[in-house]
mmCIF file of C-alpha atoms in Angstrom:
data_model
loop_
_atom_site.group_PDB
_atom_site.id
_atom_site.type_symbol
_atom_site.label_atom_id
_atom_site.label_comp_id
_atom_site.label_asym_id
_atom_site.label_seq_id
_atom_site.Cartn_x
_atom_site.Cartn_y
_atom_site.Cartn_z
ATOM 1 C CA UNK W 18 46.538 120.769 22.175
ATOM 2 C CA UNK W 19 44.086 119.129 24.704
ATOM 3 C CA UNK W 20 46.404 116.393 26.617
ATOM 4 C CA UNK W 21 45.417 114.139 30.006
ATOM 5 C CA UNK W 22 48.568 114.267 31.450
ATOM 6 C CA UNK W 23 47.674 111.840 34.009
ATOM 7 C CA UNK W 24 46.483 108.373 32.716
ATOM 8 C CA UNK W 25 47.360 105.441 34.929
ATOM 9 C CA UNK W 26 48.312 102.129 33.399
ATOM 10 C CA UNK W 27 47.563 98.346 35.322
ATOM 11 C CA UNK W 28 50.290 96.301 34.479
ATOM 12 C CA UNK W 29 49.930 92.818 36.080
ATOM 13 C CA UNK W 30 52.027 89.932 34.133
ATOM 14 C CA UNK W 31 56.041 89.486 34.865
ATOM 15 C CA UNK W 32 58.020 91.866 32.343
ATOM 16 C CA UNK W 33 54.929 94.619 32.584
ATOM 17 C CA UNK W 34 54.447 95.105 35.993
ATOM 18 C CA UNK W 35 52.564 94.024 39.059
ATOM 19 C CA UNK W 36 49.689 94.971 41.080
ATOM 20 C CA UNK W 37 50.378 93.298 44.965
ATOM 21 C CA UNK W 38 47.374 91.249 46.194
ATOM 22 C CA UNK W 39 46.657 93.895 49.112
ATOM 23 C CA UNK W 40 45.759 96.409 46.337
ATOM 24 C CA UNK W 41 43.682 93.957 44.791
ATOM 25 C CA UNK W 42 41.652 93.282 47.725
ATOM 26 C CA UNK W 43 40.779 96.756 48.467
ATOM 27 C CA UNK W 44 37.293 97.908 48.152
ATOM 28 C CA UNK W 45 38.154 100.728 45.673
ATOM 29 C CA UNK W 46 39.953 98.672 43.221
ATOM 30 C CA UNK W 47 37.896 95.983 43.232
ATOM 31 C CA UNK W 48 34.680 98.895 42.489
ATOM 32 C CA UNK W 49 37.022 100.300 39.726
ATOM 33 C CA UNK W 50 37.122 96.493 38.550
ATOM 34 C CA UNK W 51 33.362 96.405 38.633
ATOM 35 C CA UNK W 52 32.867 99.745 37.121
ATOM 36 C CA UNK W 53 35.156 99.722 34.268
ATOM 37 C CA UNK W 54 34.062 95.950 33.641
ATOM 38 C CA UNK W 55 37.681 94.471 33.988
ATOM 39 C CA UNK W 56 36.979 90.733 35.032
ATOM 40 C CA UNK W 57 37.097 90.208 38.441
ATOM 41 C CA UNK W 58 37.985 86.583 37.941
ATOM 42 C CA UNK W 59 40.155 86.796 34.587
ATOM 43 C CA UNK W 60 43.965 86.103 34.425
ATOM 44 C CA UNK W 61 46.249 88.637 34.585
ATOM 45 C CA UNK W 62 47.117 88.565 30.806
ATOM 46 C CA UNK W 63 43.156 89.256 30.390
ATOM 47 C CA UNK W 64 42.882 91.650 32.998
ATOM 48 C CA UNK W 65 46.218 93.518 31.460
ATOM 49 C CA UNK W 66 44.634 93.318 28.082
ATOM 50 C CA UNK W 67 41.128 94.649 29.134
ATOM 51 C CA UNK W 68 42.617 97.857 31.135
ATOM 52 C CA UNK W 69 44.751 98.399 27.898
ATOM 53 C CA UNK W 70 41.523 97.779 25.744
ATOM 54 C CA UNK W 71 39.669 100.043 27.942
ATOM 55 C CA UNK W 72 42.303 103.196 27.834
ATOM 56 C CA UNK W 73 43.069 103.230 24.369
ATOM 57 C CA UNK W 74 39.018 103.015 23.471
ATOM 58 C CA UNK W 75 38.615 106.004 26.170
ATOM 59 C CA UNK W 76 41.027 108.108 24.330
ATOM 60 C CA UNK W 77 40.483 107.349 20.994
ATOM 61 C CA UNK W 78 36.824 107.793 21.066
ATOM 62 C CA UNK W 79 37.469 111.180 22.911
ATOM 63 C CA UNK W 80 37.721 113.697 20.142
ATOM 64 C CA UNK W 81 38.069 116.581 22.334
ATOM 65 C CA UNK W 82 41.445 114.690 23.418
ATOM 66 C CA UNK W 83 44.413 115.206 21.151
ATOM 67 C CA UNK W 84 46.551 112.689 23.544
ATOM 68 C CA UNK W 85 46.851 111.305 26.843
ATOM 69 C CA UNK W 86 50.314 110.530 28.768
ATOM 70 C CA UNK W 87 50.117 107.085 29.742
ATOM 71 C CA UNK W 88 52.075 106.540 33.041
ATOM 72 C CA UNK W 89 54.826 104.125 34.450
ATOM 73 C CA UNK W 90 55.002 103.523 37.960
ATOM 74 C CA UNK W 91 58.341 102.311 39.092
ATOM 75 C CA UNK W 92 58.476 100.114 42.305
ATOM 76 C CA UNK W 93 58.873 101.619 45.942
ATOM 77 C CA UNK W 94 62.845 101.381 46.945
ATOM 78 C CA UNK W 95 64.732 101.620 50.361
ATOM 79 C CA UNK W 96 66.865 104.464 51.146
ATOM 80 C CA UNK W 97 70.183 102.279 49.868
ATOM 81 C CA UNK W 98 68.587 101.920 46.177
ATOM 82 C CA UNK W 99 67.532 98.721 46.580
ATOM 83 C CA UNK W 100 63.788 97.001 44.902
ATOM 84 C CA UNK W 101 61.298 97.025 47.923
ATOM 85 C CA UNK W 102 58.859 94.195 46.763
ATOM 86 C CA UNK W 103 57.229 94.240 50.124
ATOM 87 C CA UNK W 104 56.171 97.916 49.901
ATOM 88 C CA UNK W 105 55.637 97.962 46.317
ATOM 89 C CA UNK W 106 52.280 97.373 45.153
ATOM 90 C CA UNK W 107 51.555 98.861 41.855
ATOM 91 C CA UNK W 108 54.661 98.532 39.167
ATOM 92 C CA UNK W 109 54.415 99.451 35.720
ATOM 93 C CA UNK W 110 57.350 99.127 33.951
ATOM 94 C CA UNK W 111 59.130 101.735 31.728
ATOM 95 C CA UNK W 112 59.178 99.535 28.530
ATOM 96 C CA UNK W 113 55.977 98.213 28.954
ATOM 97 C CA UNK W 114 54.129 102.094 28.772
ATOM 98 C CA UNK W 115 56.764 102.738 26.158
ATOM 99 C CA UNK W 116 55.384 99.488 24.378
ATOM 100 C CA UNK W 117 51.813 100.542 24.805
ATOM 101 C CA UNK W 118 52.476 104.265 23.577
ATOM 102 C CA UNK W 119 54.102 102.642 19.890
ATOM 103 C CA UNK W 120 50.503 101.130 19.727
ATOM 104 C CA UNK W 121 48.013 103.224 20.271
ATOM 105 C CA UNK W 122 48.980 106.616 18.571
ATOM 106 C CA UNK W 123 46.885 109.456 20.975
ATOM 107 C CA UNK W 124 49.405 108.205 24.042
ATOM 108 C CA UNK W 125 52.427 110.016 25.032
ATOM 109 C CA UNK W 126 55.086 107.961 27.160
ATOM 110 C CA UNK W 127 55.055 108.811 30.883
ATOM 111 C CA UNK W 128 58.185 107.114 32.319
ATOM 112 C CA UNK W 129 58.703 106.859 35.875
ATOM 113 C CA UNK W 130 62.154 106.197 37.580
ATOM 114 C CA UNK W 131 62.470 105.930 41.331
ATOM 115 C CA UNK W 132 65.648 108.690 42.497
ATOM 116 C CA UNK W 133 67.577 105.937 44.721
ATOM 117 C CA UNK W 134 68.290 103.320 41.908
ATOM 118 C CA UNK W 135 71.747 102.905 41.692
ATOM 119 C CA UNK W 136 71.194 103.571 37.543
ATOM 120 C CA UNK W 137 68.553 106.392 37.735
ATOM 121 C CA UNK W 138 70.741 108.248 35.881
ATOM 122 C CA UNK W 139 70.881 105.997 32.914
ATOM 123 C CA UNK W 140 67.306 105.118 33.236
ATOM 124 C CA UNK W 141 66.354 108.804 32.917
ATOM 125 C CA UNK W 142 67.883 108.617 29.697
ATOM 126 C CA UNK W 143 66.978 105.342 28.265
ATOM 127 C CA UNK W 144 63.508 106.703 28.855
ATOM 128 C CA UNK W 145 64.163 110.437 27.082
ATOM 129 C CA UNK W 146 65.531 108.014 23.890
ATOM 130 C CA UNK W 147 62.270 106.232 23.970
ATOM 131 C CA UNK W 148 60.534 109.652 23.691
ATOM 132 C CA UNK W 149 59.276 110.016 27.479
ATOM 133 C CA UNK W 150 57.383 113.434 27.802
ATOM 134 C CA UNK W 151 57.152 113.238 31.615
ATOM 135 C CA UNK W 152 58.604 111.423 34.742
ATOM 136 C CA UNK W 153 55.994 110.515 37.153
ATOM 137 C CA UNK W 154 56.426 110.010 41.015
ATOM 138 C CA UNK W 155 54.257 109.273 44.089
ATOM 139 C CA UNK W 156 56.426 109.998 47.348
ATOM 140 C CA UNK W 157 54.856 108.471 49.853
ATOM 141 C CA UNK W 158 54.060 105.231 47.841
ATOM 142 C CA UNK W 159 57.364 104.956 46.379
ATOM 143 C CA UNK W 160 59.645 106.079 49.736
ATOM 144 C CA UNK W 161 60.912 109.008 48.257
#
């Protein structure tokens, strides 16, 4: 089988995820905003709905691709386990790749779960139930 194992996914409403406003203001996001033709002035819901648009249209028109692993990105934490909302700026939740995976049929679930939550543990395996195929981490934007 021919899989992407690495397919980012934008989440930006409450309950999917969040992309901070200093990512959005950097050049290279807002060029992958102009090149991909995601609105640069749309709401979040259309912006969310335009990335998702634009994925599952990339892999399904790929025929070369038998899947691609859509990815979660959980948000940065402090050493104690705790959320860190002023470092975090690009969240995807777990349920919300999960979600997107049940719709479009050529994407695996790529959970992500941060090491320092106090119920990483449990996490890990809410995620296996929910058929994860990989967990994804970025160190250095995460504090890991």
């Amino acid at each position: 089988m021919n899989i992407d194992c690495h397919v980012h996914v934008c989440a930006t409403t409450p309950g999917h995820g969040k992309v901070s406003g200093w990512l959005r203001r950097r050049p290279n996001f807002l060029g992958l905003r102009l090149r991909l033709g995601v609105s640069l002035f749309g709401s979040d819901e259309t912006i969310e709905r335009d990335v998702e648009s634009l994925l599952s249209r990339a892999v399904a028109d790929t025929p070369e691709l038998d899947a691609a692993v859509g990815l979660a990105f959980d948000a940065a934490h402090t050493d104690d386990g705790r959320p860190d909302d002023a470092n975090t700026h690009l969240f995807v939740t777990n349920d919300y790749v999960a979600e997107l995976c049940r719709r479009h049929p050529k994407f695996l679930f790529g959970a992500s779960v941060h090491p320092y939550r106090p119920d990483a543990v449990d996490e890990l395996e809410r995620c296996a139930a929910m058929g994860a195929v990989l967990v994804k981490w970025l160190p250095l934007a995460q504090n890991i």
